[in-house]
mmCIF file of C-alpha atoms in Angstrom:
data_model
loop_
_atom_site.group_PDB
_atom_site.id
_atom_site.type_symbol
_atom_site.label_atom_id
_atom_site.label_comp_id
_atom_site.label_asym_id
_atom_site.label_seq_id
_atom_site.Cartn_x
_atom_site.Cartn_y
_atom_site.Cartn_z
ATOM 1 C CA UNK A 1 -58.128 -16.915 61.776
ATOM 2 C CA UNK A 2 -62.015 -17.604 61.521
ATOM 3 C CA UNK A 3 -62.342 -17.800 64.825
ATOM 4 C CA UNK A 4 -61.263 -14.683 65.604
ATOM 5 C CA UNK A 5 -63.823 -13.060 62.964
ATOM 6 C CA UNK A 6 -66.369 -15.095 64.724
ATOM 7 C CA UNK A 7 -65.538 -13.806 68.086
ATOM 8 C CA UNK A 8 -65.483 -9.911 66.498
ATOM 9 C CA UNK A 9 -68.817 -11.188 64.917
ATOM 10 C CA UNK A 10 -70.320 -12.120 68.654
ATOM 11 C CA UNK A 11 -69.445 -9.212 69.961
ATOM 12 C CA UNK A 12 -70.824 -6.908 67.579
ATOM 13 C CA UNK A 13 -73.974 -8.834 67.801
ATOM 14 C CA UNK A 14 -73.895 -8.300 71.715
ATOM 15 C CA UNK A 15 -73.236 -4.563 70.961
ATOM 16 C CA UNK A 16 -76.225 -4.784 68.559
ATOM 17 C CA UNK A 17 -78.441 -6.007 70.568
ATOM 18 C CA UNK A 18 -77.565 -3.689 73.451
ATOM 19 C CA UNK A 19 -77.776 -0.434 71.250
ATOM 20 C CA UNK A 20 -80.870 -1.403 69.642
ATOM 21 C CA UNK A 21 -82.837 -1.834 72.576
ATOM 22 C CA UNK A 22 -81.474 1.861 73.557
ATOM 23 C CA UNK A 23 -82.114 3.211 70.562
ATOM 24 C CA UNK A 24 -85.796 1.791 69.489
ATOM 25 C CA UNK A 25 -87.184 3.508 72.923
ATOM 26 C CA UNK A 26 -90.562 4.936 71.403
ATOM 27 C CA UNK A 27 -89.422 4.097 68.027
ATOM 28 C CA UNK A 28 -91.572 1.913 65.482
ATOM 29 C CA UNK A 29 -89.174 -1.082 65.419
ATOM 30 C CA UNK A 30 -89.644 -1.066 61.504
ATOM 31 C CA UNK A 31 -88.587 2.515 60.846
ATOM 32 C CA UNK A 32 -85.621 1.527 63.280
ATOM 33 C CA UNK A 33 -84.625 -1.293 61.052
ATOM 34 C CA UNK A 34 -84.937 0.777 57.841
ATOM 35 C CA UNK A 35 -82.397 3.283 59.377
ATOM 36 C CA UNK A 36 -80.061 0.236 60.738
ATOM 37 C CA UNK A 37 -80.455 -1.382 57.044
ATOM 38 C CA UNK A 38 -78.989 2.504 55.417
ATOM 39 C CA UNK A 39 -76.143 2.280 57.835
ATOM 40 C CA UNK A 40 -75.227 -1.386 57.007
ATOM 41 C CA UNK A 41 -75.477 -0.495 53.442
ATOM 42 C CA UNK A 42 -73.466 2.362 52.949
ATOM 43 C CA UNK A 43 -70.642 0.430 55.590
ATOM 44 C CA UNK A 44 -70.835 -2.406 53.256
ATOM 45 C CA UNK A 45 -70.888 -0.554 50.000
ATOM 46 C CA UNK A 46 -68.077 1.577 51.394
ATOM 47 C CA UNK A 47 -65.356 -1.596 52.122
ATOM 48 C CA UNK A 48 -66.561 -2.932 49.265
ATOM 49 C CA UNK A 49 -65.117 0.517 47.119
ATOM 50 C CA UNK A 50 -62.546 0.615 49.451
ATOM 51 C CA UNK A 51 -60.995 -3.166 48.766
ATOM 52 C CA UNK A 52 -61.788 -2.371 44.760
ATOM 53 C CA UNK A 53 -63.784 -5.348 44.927
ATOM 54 C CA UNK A 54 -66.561 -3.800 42.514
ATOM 55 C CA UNK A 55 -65.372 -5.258 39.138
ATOM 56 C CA UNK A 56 -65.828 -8.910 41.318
ATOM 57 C CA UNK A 57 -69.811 -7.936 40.601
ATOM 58 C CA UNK A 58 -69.537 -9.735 36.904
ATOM 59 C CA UNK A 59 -68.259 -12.820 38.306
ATOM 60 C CA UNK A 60 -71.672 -13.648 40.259
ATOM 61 C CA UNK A 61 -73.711 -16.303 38.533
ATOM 62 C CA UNK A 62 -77.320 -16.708 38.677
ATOM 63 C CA UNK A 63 -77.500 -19.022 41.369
ATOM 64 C CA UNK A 64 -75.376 -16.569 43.586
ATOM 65 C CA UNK A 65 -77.403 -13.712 43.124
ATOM 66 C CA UNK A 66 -80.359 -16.219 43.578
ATOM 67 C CA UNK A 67 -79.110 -17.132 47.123
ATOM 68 C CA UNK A 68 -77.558 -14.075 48.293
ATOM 69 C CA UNK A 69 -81.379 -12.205 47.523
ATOM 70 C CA UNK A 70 -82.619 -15.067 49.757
ATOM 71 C CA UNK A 71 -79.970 -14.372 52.190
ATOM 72 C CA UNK A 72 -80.985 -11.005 52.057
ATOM 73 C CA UNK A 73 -84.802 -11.555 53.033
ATOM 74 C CA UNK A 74 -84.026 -13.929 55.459
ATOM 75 C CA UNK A 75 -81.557 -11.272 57.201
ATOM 76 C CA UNK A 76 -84.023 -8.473 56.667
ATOM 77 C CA UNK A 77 -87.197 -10.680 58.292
ATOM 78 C CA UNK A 78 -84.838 -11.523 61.529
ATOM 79 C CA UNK A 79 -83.858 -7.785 61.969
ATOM 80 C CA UNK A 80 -87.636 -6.849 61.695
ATOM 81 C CA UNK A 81 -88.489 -9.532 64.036
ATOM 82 C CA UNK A 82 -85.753 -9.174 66.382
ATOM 83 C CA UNK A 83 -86.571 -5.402 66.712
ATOM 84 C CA UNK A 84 -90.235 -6.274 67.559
ATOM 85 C CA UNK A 85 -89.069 -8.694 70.403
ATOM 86 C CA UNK A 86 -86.423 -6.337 71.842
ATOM 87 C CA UNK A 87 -88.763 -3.627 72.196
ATOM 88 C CA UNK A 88 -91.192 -5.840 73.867
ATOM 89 C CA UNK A 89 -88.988 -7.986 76.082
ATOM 90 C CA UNK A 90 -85.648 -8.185 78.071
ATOM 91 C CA UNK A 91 -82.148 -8.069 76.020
ATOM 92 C CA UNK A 92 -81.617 -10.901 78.667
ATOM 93 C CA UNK A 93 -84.135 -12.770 77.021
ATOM 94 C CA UNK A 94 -84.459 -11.997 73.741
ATOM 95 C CA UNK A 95 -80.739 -12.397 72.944
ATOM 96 C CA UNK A 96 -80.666 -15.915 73.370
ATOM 97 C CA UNK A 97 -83.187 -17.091 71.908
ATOM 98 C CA UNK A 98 -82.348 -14.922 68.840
ATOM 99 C CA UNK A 99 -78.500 -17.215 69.474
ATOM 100 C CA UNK A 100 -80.902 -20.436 68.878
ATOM 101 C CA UNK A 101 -80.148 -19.607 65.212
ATOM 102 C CA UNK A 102 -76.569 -21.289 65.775
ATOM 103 C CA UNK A 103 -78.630 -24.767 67.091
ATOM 104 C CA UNK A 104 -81.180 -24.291 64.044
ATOM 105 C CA UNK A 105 -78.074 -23.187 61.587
ATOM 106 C CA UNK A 106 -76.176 -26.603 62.374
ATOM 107 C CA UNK A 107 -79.355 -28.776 61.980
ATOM 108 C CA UNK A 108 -80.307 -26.913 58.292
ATOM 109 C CA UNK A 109 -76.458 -27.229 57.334
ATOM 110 C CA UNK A 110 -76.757 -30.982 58.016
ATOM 111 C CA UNK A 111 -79.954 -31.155 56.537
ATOM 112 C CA UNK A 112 -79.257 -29.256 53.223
ATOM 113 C CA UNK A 113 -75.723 -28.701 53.195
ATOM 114 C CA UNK A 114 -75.044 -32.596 54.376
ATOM 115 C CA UNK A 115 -72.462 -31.308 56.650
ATOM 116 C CA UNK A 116 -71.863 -34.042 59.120
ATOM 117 C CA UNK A 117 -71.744 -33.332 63.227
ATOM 118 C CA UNK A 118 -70.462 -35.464 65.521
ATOM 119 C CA UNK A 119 -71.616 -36.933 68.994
ATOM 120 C CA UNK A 120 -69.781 -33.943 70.524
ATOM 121 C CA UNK A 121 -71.630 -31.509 67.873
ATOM 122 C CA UNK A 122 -75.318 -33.250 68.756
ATOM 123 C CA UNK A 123 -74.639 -32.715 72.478
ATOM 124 C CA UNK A 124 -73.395 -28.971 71.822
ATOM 125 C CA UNK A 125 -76.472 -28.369 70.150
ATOM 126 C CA UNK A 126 -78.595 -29.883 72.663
ATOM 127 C CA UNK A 127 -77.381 -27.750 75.119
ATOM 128 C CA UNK A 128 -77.332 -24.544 73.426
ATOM 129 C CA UNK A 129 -80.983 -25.344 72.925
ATOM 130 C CA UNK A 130 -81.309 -26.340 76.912
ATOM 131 C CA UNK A 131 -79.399 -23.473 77.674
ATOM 132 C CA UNK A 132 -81.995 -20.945 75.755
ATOM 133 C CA UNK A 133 -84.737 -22.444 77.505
ATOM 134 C CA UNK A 134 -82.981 -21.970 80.849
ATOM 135 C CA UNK A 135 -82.516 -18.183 79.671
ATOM 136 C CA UNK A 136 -85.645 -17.760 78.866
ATOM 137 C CA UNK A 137 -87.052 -18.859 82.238
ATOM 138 C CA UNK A 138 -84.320 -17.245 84.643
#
């Protein structure tokens, strides 16, 4: 089943990209992400009253809340910085090297996380990384 939430996630991230660049059209791309951030908070705020998940808040121990606010910034920097390169260059362009995240993601998890990759893992890195540089030059 995850990889069908992965899929929905991929294609709401194509859909983001493609509505953002539409919508930050003479737009400071940091008011833009303040607006985006409201919407995302009141959708997320609004399944989370709607699964009656609020009571789950107590449960959350220091180190979550620790790494969920850092999960937080780090989301909040890459929407401010992927606004400012949409609005300056091609969706084409910018999309996939924003998708180098998945290369960098797999190299951090193995780094921090000590998830281990295998030969086939290495090379599918490598050529997501190959294939953003071919993106960015086409």
């Amino acid at each position: 089943m995850w990889w069908i939430f992965a899929l929905l996630s991929a294609l709401f991230a194509a859909l983001t990209a493609i509505f953002a660049k539409m919508g930050i059209k003479n737009v400071d791309t940091d008011l833009a992400t303040a607006i985006r951030t409201v919407i995302i908070l009141i959708l997320a705020w609004g399944i989370v009253f709607f699964k009656g998940v609020t009571k789950n808040i107590s449960l959350l121990t220091k180190e979550n809340l620790i790494f969920l606010c850092l999960s937080g910034i780090a989301t909040g920097l890459s929407w401010i910085f992927y606004f400012k390169a949409l609005q300056a260059g091609k969706v084409s362009q910018v999309a996939p090297v924003d998708k180098i995240s998945v290369a960098i993601a797999v190299i951090l998890s193995v780094i921090f996380l000590h998830e281990k990759i295998s030969p086939l893992g290495i090379l599918g890195v490598l050529l997501i990384i190959s294939g953003t540089i071919l993106m960015i030059y086409s």
